[in-house]
Structures are given as structure tokens and as C-alpha cells.
mmCIF file of C-alpha atoms in Angstrom:
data_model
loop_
_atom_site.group_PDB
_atom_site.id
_atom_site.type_symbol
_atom_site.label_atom_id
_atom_site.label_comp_id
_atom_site.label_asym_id
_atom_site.label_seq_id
_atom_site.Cartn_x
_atom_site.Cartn_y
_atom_site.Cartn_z
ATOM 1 C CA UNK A 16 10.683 6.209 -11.455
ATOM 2 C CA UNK A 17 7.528 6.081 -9.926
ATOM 3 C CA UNK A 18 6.435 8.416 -6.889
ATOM 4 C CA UNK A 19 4.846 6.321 -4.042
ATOM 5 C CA UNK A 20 3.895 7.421 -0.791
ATOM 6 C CA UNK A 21 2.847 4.761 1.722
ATOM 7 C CA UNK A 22 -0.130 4.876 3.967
ATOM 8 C CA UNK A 23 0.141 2.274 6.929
ATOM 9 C CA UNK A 24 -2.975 1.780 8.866
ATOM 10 C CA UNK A 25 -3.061 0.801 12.263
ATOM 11 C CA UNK A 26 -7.120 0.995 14.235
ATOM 12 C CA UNK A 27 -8.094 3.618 11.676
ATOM 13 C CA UNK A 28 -5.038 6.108 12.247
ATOM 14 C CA UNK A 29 -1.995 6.727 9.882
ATOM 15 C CA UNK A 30 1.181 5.583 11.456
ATOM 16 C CA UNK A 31 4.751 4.454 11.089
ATOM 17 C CA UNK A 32 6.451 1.364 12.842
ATOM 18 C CA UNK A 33 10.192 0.841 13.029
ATOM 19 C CA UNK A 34 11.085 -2.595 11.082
ATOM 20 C CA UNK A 35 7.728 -3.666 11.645
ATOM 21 C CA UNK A 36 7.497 -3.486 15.672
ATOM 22 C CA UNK A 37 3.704 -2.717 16.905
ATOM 23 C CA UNK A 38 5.670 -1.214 20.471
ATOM 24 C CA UNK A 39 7.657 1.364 17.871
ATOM 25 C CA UNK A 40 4.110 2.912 16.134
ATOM 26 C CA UNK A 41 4.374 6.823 15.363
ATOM 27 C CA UNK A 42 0.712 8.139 15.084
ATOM 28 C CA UNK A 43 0.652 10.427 12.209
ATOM 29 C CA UNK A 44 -2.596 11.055 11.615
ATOM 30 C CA UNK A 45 -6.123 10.288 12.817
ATOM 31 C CA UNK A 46 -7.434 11.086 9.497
ATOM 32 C CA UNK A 47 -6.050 8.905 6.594
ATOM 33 C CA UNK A 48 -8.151 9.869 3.490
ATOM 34 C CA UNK A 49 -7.229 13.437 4.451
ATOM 35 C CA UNK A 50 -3.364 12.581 4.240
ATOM 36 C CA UNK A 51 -4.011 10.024 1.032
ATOM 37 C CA UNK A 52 -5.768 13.075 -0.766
ATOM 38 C CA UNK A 53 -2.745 15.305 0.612
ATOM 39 C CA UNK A 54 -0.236 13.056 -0.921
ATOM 40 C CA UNK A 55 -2.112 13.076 -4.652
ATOM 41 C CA UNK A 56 -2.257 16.296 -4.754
ATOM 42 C CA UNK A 57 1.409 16.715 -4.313
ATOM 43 C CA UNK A 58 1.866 14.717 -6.921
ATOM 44 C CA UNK A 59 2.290 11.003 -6.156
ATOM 45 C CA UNK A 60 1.757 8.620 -9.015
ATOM 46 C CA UNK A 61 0.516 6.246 -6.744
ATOM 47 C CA UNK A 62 -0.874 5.067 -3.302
ATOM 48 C CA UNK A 63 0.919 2.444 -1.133
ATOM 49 C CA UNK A 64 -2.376 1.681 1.229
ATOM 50 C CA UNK A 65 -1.386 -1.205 4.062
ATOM 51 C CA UNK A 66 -3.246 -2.546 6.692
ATOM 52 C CA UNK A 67 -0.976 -3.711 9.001
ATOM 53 C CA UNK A 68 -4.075 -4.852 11.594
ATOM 54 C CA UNK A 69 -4.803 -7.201 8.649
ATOM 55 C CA UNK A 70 -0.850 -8.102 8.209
ATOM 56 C CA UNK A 71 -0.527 -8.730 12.054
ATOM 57 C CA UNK A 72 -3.710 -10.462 12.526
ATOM 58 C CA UNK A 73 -5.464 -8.660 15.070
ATOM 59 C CA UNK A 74 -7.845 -6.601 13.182
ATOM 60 C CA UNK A 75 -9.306 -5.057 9.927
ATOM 61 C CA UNK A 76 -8.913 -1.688 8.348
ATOM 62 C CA UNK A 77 -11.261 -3.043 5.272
ATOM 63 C CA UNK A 78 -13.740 -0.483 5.025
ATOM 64 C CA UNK A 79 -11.514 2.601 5.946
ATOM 65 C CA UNK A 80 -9.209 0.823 2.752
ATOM 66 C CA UNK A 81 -12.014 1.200 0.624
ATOM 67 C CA UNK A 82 -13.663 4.459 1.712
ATOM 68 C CA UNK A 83 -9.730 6.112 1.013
ATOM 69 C CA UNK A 84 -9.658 4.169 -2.568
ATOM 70 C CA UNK A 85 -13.174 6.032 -3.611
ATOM 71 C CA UNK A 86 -11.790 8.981 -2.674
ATOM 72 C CA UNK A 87 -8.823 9.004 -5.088
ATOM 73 C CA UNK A 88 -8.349 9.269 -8.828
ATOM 74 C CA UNK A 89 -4.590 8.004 -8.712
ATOM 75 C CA UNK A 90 -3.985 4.651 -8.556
ATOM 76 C CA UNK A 91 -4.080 2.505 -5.305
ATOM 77 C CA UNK A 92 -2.415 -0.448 -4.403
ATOM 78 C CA UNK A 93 -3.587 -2.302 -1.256
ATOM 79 C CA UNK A 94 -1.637 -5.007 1.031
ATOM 80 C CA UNK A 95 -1.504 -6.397 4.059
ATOM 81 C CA UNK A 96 -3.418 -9.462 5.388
ATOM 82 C CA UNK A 97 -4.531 -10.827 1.804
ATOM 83 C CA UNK A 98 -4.127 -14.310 2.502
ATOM 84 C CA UNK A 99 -6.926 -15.772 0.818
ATOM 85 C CA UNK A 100 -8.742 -15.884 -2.617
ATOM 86 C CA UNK A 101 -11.812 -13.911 -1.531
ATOM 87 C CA UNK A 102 -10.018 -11.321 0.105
ATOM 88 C CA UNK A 103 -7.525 -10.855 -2.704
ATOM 89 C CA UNK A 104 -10.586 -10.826 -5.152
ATOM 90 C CA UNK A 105 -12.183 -8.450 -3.160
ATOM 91 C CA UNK A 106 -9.687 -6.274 -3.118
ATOM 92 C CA UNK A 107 -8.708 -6.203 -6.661
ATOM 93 C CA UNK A 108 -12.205 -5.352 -7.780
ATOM 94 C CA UNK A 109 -11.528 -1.507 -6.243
ATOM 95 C CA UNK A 110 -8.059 -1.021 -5.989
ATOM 96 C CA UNK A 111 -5.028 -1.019 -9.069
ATOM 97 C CA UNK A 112 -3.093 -3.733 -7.847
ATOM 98 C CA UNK A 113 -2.732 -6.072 -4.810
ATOM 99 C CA UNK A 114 0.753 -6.823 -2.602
ATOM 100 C CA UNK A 115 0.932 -10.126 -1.953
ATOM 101 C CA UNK A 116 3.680 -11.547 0.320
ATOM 102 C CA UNK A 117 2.558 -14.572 2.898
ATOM 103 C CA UNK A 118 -0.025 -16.091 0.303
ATOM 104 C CA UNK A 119 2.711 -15.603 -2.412
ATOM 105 C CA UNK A 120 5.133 -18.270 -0.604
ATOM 106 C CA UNK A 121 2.735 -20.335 0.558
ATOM 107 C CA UNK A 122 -0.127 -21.365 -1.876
ATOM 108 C CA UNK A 123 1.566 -21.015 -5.444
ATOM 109 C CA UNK A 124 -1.796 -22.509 -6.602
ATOM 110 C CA UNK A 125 -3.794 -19.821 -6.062
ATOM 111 C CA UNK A 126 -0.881 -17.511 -6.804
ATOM 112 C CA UNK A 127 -1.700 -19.049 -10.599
ATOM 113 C CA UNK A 128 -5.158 -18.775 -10.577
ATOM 114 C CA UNK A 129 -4.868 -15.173 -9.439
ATOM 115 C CA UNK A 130 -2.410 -14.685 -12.325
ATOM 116 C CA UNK A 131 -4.607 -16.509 -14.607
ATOM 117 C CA UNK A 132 -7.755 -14.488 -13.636
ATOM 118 C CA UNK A 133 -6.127 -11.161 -13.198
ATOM 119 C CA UNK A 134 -2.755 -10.815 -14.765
ATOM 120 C CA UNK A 135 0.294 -10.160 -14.062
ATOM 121 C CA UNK A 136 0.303 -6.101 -14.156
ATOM 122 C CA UNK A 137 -2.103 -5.993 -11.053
ATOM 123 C CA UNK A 138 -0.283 -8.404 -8.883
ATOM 124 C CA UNK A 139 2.744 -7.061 -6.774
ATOM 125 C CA UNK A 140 4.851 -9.517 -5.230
ATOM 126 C CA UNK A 141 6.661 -8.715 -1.689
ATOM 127 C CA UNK A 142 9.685 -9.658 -1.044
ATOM 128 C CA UNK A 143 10.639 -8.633 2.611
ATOM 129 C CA UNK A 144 14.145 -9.815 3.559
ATOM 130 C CA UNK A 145 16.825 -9.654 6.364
ATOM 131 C CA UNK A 146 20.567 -10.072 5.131
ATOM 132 C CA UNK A 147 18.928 -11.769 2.164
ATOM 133 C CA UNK A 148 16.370 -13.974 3.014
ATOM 134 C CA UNK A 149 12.470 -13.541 2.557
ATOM 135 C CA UNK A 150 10.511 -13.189 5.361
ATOM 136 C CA UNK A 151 6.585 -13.501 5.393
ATOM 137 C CA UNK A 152 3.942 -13.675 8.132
ATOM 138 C CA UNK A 153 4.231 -9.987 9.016
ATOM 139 C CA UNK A 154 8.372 -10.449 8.823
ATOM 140 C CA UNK A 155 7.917 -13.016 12.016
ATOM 141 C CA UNK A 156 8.640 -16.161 9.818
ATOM 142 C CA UNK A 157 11.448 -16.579 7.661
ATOM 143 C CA UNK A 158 10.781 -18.595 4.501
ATOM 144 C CA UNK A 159 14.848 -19.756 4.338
ATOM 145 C CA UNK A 160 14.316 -18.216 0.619
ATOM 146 C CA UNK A 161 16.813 -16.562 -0.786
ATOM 147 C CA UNK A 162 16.066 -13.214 -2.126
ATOM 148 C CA UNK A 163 17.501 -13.390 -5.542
ATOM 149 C CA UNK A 164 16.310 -16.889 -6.102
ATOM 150 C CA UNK A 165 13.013 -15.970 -4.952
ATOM 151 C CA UNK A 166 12.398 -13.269 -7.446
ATOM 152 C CA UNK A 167 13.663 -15.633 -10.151
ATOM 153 C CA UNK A 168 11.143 -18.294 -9.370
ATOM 154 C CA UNK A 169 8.160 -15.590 -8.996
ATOM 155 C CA UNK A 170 9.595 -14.902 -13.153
ATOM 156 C CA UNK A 171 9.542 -17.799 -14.081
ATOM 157 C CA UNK A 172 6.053 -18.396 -13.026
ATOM 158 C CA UNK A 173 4.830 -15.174 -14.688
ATOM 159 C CA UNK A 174 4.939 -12.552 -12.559
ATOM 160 C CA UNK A 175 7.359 -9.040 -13.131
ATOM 161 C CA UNK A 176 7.112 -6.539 -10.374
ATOM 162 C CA UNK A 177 8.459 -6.603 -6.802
ATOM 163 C CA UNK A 178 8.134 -4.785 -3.792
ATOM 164 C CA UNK A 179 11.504 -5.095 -1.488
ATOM 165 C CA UNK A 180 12.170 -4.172 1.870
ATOM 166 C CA UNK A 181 14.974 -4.919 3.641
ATOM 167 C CA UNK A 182 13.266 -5.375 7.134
ATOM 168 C CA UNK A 183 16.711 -4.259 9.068
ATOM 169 C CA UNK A 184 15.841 -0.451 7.049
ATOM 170 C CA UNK A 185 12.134 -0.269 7.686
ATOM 171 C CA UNK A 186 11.360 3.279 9.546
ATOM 172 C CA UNK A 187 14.755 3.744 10.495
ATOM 173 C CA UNK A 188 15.861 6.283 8.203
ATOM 174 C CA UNK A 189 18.989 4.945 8.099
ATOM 175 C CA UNK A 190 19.227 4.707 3.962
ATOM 176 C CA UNK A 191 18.525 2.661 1.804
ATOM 177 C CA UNK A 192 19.931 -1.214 1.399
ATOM 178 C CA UNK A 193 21.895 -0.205 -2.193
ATOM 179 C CA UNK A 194 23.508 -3.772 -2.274
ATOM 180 C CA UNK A 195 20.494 -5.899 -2.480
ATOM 181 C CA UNK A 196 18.678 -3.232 -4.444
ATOM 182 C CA UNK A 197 21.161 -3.345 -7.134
ATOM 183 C CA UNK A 198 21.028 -7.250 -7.686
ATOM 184 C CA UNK A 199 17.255 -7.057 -7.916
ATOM 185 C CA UNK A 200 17.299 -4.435 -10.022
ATOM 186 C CA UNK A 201 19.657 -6.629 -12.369
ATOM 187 C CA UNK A 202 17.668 -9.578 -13.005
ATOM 188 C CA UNK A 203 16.125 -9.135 -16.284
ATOM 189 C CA UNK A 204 12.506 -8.688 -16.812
ATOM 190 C CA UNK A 205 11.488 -6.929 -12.960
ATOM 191 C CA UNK A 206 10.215 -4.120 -11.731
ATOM 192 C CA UNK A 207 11.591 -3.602 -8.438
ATOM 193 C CA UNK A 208 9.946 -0.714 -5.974
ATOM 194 C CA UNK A 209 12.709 0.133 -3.490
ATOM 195 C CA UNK A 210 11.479 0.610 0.271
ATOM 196 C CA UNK A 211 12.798 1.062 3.717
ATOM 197 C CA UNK A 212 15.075 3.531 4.742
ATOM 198 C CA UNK A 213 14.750 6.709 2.509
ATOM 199 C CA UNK A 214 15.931 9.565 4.738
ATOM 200 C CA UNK A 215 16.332 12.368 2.203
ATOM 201 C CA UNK A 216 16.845 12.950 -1.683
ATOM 202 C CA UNK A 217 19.850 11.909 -1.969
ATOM 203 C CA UNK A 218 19.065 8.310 -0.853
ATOM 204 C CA UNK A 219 16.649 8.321 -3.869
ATOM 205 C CA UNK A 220 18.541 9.350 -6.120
ATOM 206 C CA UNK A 221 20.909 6.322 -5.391
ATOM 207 C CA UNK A 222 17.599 4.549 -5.243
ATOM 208 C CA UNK A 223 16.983 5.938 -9.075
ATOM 209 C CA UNK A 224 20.579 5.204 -10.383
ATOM 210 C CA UNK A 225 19.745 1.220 -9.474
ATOM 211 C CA UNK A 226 17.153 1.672 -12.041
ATOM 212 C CA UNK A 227 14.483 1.034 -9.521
ATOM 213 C CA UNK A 228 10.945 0.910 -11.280
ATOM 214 C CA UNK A 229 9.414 3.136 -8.144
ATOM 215 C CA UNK A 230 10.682 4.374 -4.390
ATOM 216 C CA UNK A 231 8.232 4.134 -1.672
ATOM 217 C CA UNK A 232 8.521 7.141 0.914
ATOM 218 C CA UNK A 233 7.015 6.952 4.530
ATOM 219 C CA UNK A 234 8.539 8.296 7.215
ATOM 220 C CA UNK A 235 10.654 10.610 5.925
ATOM 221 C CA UNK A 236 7.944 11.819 3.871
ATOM 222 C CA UNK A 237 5.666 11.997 7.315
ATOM 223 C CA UNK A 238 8.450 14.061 9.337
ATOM 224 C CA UNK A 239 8.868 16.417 6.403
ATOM 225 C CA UNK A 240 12.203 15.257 5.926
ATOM 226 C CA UNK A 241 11.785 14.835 2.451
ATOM 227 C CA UNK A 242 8.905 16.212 0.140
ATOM 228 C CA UNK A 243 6.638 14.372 -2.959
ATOM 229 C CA UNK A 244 7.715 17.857 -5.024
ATOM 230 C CA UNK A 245 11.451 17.577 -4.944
ATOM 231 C CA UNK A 246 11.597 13.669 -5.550
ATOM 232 C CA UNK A 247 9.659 14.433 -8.680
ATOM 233 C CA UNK A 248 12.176 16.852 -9.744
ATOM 234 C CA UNK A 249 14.575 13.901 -10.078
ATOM 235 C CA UNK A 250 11.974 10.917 -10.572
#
């Protein structure tokens, strides 16, 4: 299972919101490359970079993105606000892999062309849900998707690994949402990252035994509730 600490950027500064409210930000850290660089040296397989300015709409973390991609030699994978061919292109020619979420549910057409110029191992697609349906539009529009159904038609058009959140778990620390992990996690042919919710190591190791392809850890990794070196231990 893959290690993968997330980095959530809000005006240049590391921080944490609770199920994606701007009035529940934790500042973490003024200095993000200096906490992505922490995180690969303890060990993380990969980097969960977000610019939640860009998912929101009211700003841009672009060049901080790529000055903290540079300055890594583990994989990156970049999201938030990539709602357009251009910016998706842009950001696939310096990071591993994209998240796409909005785009994803609303313009399949350039969802193929992506896939068709790109592949399907750099192309992560999020599916955010609450009690089961996919949200989009920074989790302030819901699609009236259902989860399970939604991963199936993302499958059928080509595409294998998922990013879920169960909004309702997001920063809470509350644990993980086991039940729709575990139906993901079923359907044949995905990769399913887990996130939202991880409090401690015993919430991924549930999070392993679903067969989860990777775990993402933010703020329990941030308040030193949990650390990159123990998760590995059972990873």
C-alpha cells in the first residue's frame, strides 16, 4: 500500500480544512517545500500536492506547485482547480500524475483526449462523496452520481485508479469510511487511495485490509498523531 502524505495549499501556506470548509483552515506551515522535502525523507512514496485556491476558485498556488515538484525526487501528484485542457497539460508535463474531479464529470470529451494523449497510469480520478454520492465543484455541487456506478463508468471508459473521500470524514479524524471503502475496493480492475479520516495506525491498517492501493495521511500526520515511519512498518 502506498505511503501518501497530502500537502493542501491555501495563499502559499500548508494547511488543513475540516470537510472542505475555508472558515475551519489549520495553518501548518508557512513553508511548504520545507514540509514536502520533510515528508520524502521520512519515507513517503508519494506527494499528494492540492491547491485548494485553485479548487475554490479564488486564487492560484501554480508556481509555489511547481517550485515544490523541482524540489523532489519522489513522485508528485497535483490537483485542485484543473478544469481545463491547458491547465491539465500543463501540469502533467512536471508532475507524475494529475487528480481530476470537476472536469472528470463534466467534459468526458476531453477526459478521452487526456486519456488518449497521456494514459491512463497518470490520470487519477476523484471521487468525493457524501452518504454515497459524488460531489464536484470543490464538494459544493453534487453530481446525483452514485459512487459505485461512477467508478464503473470511469472503467469502462479506460481509466483504473481512484481517489475517494468521503467528504463527511475530511479533517475530522474521526476514522475512516470502511463501508464505502470496501465496495470500491471490490470492483475489479481499481486502484482505490483511501482518504479522510485517518486518526492513527490502526485506522490504516483497516484501511490496508480493504486492499486499498494507497492511504492518504494529512492531519493526523500534521498533529503528529500518526508518523510516515510506523505506517510503513505495516504498508
Amino acid at each position: 500500500m502506498k505511503i501518501i502524505p497530502a500537502i493542501d495549499l491555501m495563499e502559499g501556506k500548508v494547511v488543513r480544512l475540516i470537510k472542505g470548509q475555508q472558515e475551519k483552515k489549520t495553518i501548518y506551515s508557512d513553508d511548504p517545500i520545507k514540509i514536502a522535502k520533510q515528508w520524502e525523507k521520512s519515507g513517503a512514496d508519494l506527494i499528494h500536492l492540492v491547491d485548494l485556491d485553485a479548487t475554490l476558485g479564488i486564487g492560484s498556488n501554480w508556481e509555489l506547485v511547481k517550485n515544490i515538484v523541482k524540489e523532489l525526487s519522489i513522485p508528485v501528484q497535483v490537483a485542485g482547480g484543473l478544469r481545463d485542457e491547458a491547465a491539465i497539460t500543463e501540469a502533467l508535463n512536471i508532475a507524475s500524475k494529475v487528480v481530476l474531479g470537476t472536469l472528470a464529470f463534466t467534459n468526458k470529451q476531453i477526459l478521452k483526449k487526456l486519456l488518449s494523449d497521456f494514459g491512463n497510469d497518470r490520470i487519477v480520478i476523484s471521487v468525493d462523496h457524501v452518504d454515497g454520492n459524488i460531489v464536484v465543484d470543490g464538494w459544493q455541487k453534487n453530481t446525483g452520481t452514485n459512487l459505485i456506478e461512477g467508478i464503473n463508468e470511469f472503467l469502462e471508459i479506460g481509466f483504473y485508479e481512484f481517489l475517494l473521500t468521503n467528504v463527511n470524514r475530511d479533517g475530522t479524524l474521526e476514522g475512516p469510511d470502511l463501508e464505502f471503502l470496501q465496495k470500491a475496493c471490490n470492483i475489479k480492475g481499481t486502484k482505490i487511495i483511501a482518504s479522510g479520516g485517518i486518526s492513527n495506525i490502526n485506522d490504516v491498517l483497516q484501511v490496508k485490509n480493504c486492499n486499498a492501493y494507497g492511504v492518504i495521511l494529512g492531519k493526523a500526520l500534521y498533529e503528529n498523531k500518526i508518523s510516515i515511519q510506523e505506517v510503513k512498518k505495516i504498508a
